[in-house]
PDB file of C-alpha atoms in Angstrom:
ATOM      1  CA  MET A   1      21.594   6.150  -5.934  1.00 56.00           C
ATOM      2  CA  LYS A   2      24.165   5.023  -8.467  1.00 57.00           C
ATOM      3  CA  GLU A   3      26.839   5.406  -5.765  1.00 58.00           C
ATOM      4  CA  ILE A   4      24.939   2.885  -3.648  1.00 53.00           C
ATOM      5  CA  LEU A   5      24.966   0.378  -6.506  1.00 55.00           C
ATOM      6  CA  ASP A   6      28.475   1.115  -7.829  1.00 58.00           C
ATOM      7  CA  GLY A   7      30.178   0.950  -4.447  1.00 56.00           C
ATOM      8  CA  CYS A   8      27.925  -1.824  -3.143  1.00 52.00           C
ATOM      9  CA  LYS A   9      27.332   0.325  -0.065  1.00 59.00           C
ATOM     10  CA  GLY A  10      24.445  -0.440   2.208  1.00 65.00           C
ATOM     11  CA  SER A  11      22.298  -3.453   2.856  1.00 77.00           C
ATOM     12  CA  LYS A  12      20.902  -5.797   0.236  1.00 82.00           C
ATOM     13  CA  GLU A  13      17.448  -4.275   0.763  1.00 84.00           C
ATOM     14  CA  ARG A  14      18.788  -0.739   0.296  1.00 84.00           C
ATOM     15  CA  ARG A  15      20.521  -1.704  -2.964  1.00 86.00           C
ATOM     16  CA  ARG A  16      17.356  -3.441  -4.166  1.00 89.00           C
ATOM     17  CA  ARG A  17      15.243  -0.331  -3.468  1.00 89.00           C
ATOM     18  CA  ALA A  18      17.795   1.811  -5.326  1.00 89.00           C
ATOM     19  CA  GLN A  19      17.648  -0.595  -8.290  1.00 90.00           C
ATOM     20  CA  ILE A  20      13.853  -0.382  -8.349  1.00 92.00           C
ATOM     21  CA  LEU A  21      13.889   3.417  -8.382  1.00 90.00           C
ATOM     22  CA  LEU A  22      16.598   3.606 -11.051  1.00 90.00           C
ATOM     23  CA  LEU A  23      14.678   1.254 -13.331  1.00 91.00           C
ATOM     24  CA  ALA A  24      11.459   3.196 -12.720  1.00 90.00           C
ATOM     25  CA  ASP A  25      13.092   6.582 -13.438  1.00 87.00           C
ATOM     26  CA  GLU A  26      11.043   8.243 -16.157  1.00 85.00           C
ATOM     27  CA  THR A  27      13.978  10.443 -17.246  1.00 84.00           C
ATOM     28  CA  ARG A  28      15.773   7.375 -18.601  1.00 82.00           C
ATOM     29  CA  PRO A  29      16.098   7.190 -22.396  1.00 83.00           C
ATOM     30  CA  ASP A  30      13.546   4.349 -22.482  1.00 80.00           C
ATOM     31  CA  GLY A  31      11.154   6.273 -20.223  1.00 83.00           C
ATOM     32  CA  GLY A  32      11.456   3.928 -17.264  1.00 86.00           C
ATOM     33  CA  LEU A  33       9.974   0.498 -16.757  1.00 90.00           C
ATOM     34  CA  GLY A  34       6.597  -0.436 -15.331  1.00 90.00           C
ATOM     35  CA  ASP A  35       6.105  -2.378 -12.104  1.00 92.00           C
ATOM     36  CA  ALA A  36       5.695  -5.754 -13.810  1.00 93.00           C
ATOM     37  CA  GLU A  37       8.799  -5.222 -15.964  1.00 93.00           C
ATOM     38  CA  ILE A  38      10.912  -4.166 -12.978  1.00 93.00           C
ATOM     39  CA  ALA A  39       9.671  -7.162 -10.991  1.00 94.00           C
ATOM     40  CA  GLU A  40      10.643  -9.492 -13.825  1.00 93.00           C
ATOM     41  CA  VAL A  41      14.094  -7.936 -14.321  1.00 92.00           C
ATOM     42  CA  LEU A  42      14.942  -8.013 -10.602  1.00 92.00           C
ATOM     43  CA  GLU A  43      13.133 -11.318  -9.967  1.00 93.00           C
ATOM     44  CA  ILE A  44      10.986  -9.885  -7.186  1.00 93.00           C
ATOM     45  CA  GLY A  45       7.256  -9.447  -6.664  1.00 93.00           C
ATOM     46  CA  ALA A  46       5.355  -6.650  -8.369  1.00 93.00           C
ATOM     47  CA  ALA A  47       3.854  -5.733  -4.975  1.00 93.00           C
ATOM     48  CA  THR A  48       7.366  -4.994  -3.665  1.00 92.00           C
ATOM     49  CA  VAL A  49       7.999  -2.671  -6.594  1.00 93.00           C
ATOM     50  CA  ALA A  50       4.672  -0.926  -6.045  1.00 93.00           C
ATOM     51  CA  ARG A  51       5.399  -0.450  -2.309  1.00 91.00           C
ATOM     52  CA  VAL A  52       8.813   1.082  -2.991  1.00 91.00           C
ATOM     53  CA  ARG A  53       7.436   3.441  -5.641  1.00 91.00           C
ATOM     54  CA  LYS A  54       4.548   4.449  -3.386  1.00 91.00           C
ATOM     55  CA  GLN A  55       6.907   5.115  -0.476  1.00 89.00           C
ATOM     56  CA  ARG A  56       9.067   7.283  -2.778  1.00 89.00           C
ATOM     57  CA  VAL A  57       6.054   9.422  -3.658  1.00 90.00           C
ATOM     58  CA  MET A  58       4.649   9.594  -0.116  1.00 89.00           C
ATOM     59  CA  ASP A  59       7.803   9.905   2.004  1.00 87.00           C
ATOM     60  CA  GLY A  60      10.618  10.949  -0.325  1.00 86.00           C
ATOM     61  CA  LEU A  61      13.846   9.419  -1.564  1.00 85.00           C
ATOM     62  CA  GLN A  62      15.688   9.424   1.779  1.00 85.00           C
ATOM     63  CA  ALA A  63      12.867   7.518   3.469  1.00 84.00           C
ATOM     64  CA  VAL A  64      13.039   4.811   0.812  1.00 84.00           C
ATOM     65  CA  LEU A  65      16.798   4.386   1.068  1.00 81.00           C
ATOM     66  CA  GLU A  66      17.132   4.593   4.846  1.00 80.00           C
ATOM     67  CA  TYR A  67      16.253   1.838   7.291  1.00 68.00           C
ATOM     68  CA  MET A  68      12.908   2.407   8.948  1.00 66.00           C
ATOM     69  CA  VAL A  69      11.816   0.673  12.143  1.00 64.00           C
ATOM     70  CA  GLN A  70       8.411  -0.941  11.676  1.00 67.00           C
ATOM     71  CA  VAL A  71       5.892   0.852  13.832  1.00 71.00           C
ATOM     72  CA  ASN A  72       2.958  -1.488  13.187  1.00 71.00           C
ATOM     73  CA  ARG A  73       4.523  -4.633  14.643  1.00 71.00           C
ATOM     74  CA  GLY A  74       2.415  -6.393  17.211  1.00 74.00           C
ATOM     75  CA  LYS A  75       3.566  -7.349  20.671  1.00 75.00           C
ATOM     76  CA  ARG A  76       5.571 -10.562  20.792  1.00 72.00           C
ATOM     77  CA  SER A  77       3.783 -13.544  22.282  1.00 77.00           C
ATOM     78  CA  LEU A  78       6.865 -14.768  24.134  1.00 76.00           C
ATOM     79  CA  GLU A  79       9.650 -12.718  25.602  1.00 79.00           C
ATOM     80  CA  GLY A  80      12.592 -13.372  27.898  1.00 83.00           C
ATOM     81  CA  ASP A  81      12.317 -16.514  30.018  1.00 85.00           C
ATOM     82  CA  GLY A  82       9.357 -17.951  28.127  1.00 85.00           C
ATOM     83  CA  GLU A  83      11.142 -17.666  24.792  1.00 85.00           C
ATOM     84  CA  ALA A  84      14.299 -19.217  26.267  1.00 86.00           C
ATOM     85  CA  ARG A  85      12.322 -22.157  27.708  1.00 87.00           C
ATOM     86  CA  LEU A  86      10.566 -22.782  24.390  1.00 84.00           C
ATOM     87  CA  THR A  87      13.870 -22.721  22.494  1.00 86.00           C
ATOM     88  CA  LYS A  88      15.436 -25.136  24.978  1.00 86.00           C
ATOM     89  CA  LEU A  89      12.454 -27.485  24.734  1.00 83.00           C
ATOM     90  CA  ALA A  90      12.395 -27.411  20.941  1.00 82.00           C
ATOM     91  CA  SER A  91      16.098 -28.222  20.686  1.00 83.00           C
ATOM     92  CA  SER A  92      16.124 -30.916  23.382  1.00 80.00           C
ATOM     93  CA  LYS A  93      16.405 -34.647  22.704  1.00 77.00           C
ATOM     94  CA  LEU A  94      13.238 -36.734  22.438  1.00 72.00           C
ATOM     95  CA  PRO A  95      12.272 -39.057  25.297  1.00 68.00           C
ATOM     96  CA  HIS A  96      13.809 -42.538  25.381  1.00 68.00           C
ATOM     97  CA  GLY A  97      12.172 -45.111  23.125  1.00 63.00           C
ATOM     98  CA  GLY A  98      10.735 -42.827  20.483  1.00 60.00           C
ATOM     99  CA  ASN A  99      11.914 -41.146  17.345  1.00 62.00           C
ATOM    100  CA  THR A 100       8.979 -38.728  17.206  1.00 61.00           C
ATOM    101  CA  ALA A 101       7.222 -36.627  19.786  1.00 56.00           C
ATOM    102  CA  THR A 102       3.645 -37.884  20.120  1.00 60.00           C
ATOM    103  CA  PHE A 103       0.835 -37.766  22.634  1.00 60.00           C
ATOM    104  CA  PRO A 104      -0.155 -40.985  24.389  1.00 63.00           C
ATOM    105  CA  ARG A 105      -3.058 -42.707  22.694  1.00 64.00           C
ATOM    106  CA  ASN A 106      -6.410 -42.510  24.487  1.00 64.00           C
ATOM    107  CA  PRO A 107      -8.061 -45.959  24.324  1.00 63.00           C
ATOM    108  CA  SER A 108     -11.524 -44.461  24.894  1.00 63.00           C
ATOM    109  CA  ILE A 109     -11.358 -42.770  21.478  1.00 61.00           C
ATOM    110  CA  GLY A 110     -12.226 -45.230  18.724  1.00 56.00           C
ATOM    111  CA  ARG A 111     -10.909 -45.273  15.179  1.00 56.00           C
ATOM    112  CA  SER A 112     -14.289 -44.786  13.551  1.00 54.00           C
ATOM    113  CA  GLY A 113     -15.112 -41.262  12.611  1.00 51.00           C
ATOM    114  CA  PRO A 114     -14.648 -38.724   9.867  1.00 54.00           C
ATOM    115  CA  MET A 115     -10.864 -39.137   9.800  1.00 54.00           C
ATOM    116  CA  SER A 116     -10.718 -42.940   9.914  1.00 50.00           C
ATOM    117  CA  PRO A 117      -9.759 -44.991   6.833  1.00 54.00           C
ATOM    118  CA  ALA A 118     -13.053 -46.925   7.005  1.00 51.00           C
ATOM    119  CA  SER A 119     -15.152 -43.845   6.279  1.00 46.00           C
ATOM    120  CA  SER A 120     -13.324 -42.849   3.084  1.00 45.00           C
TER     121      SER A 120
END
């Protein structure tokens, strides 16, 4: 793991996981740091430290340091043409005469109601 940190090899996430495990190493002269201490030193969340340590115990060192494809990701809502159309629409210019995208006002809906200034 020290080679990963010394040579700056690997991704930022891989180096961060190596740092977590090195700081948690109980064979260190200081006996290793706890999750909260590691989180404070590395300026990350304690839950991240706990996940990395748990993965080390459950899956081994190689699994922690190697990239793993997420298997629990849900199906994407938009793919292909639909995603391209949404991106094009979102980056297009607004219609003439307006600086914001709004819906036309419906005159049949009055201003009195729970959200109107008069009822506050």
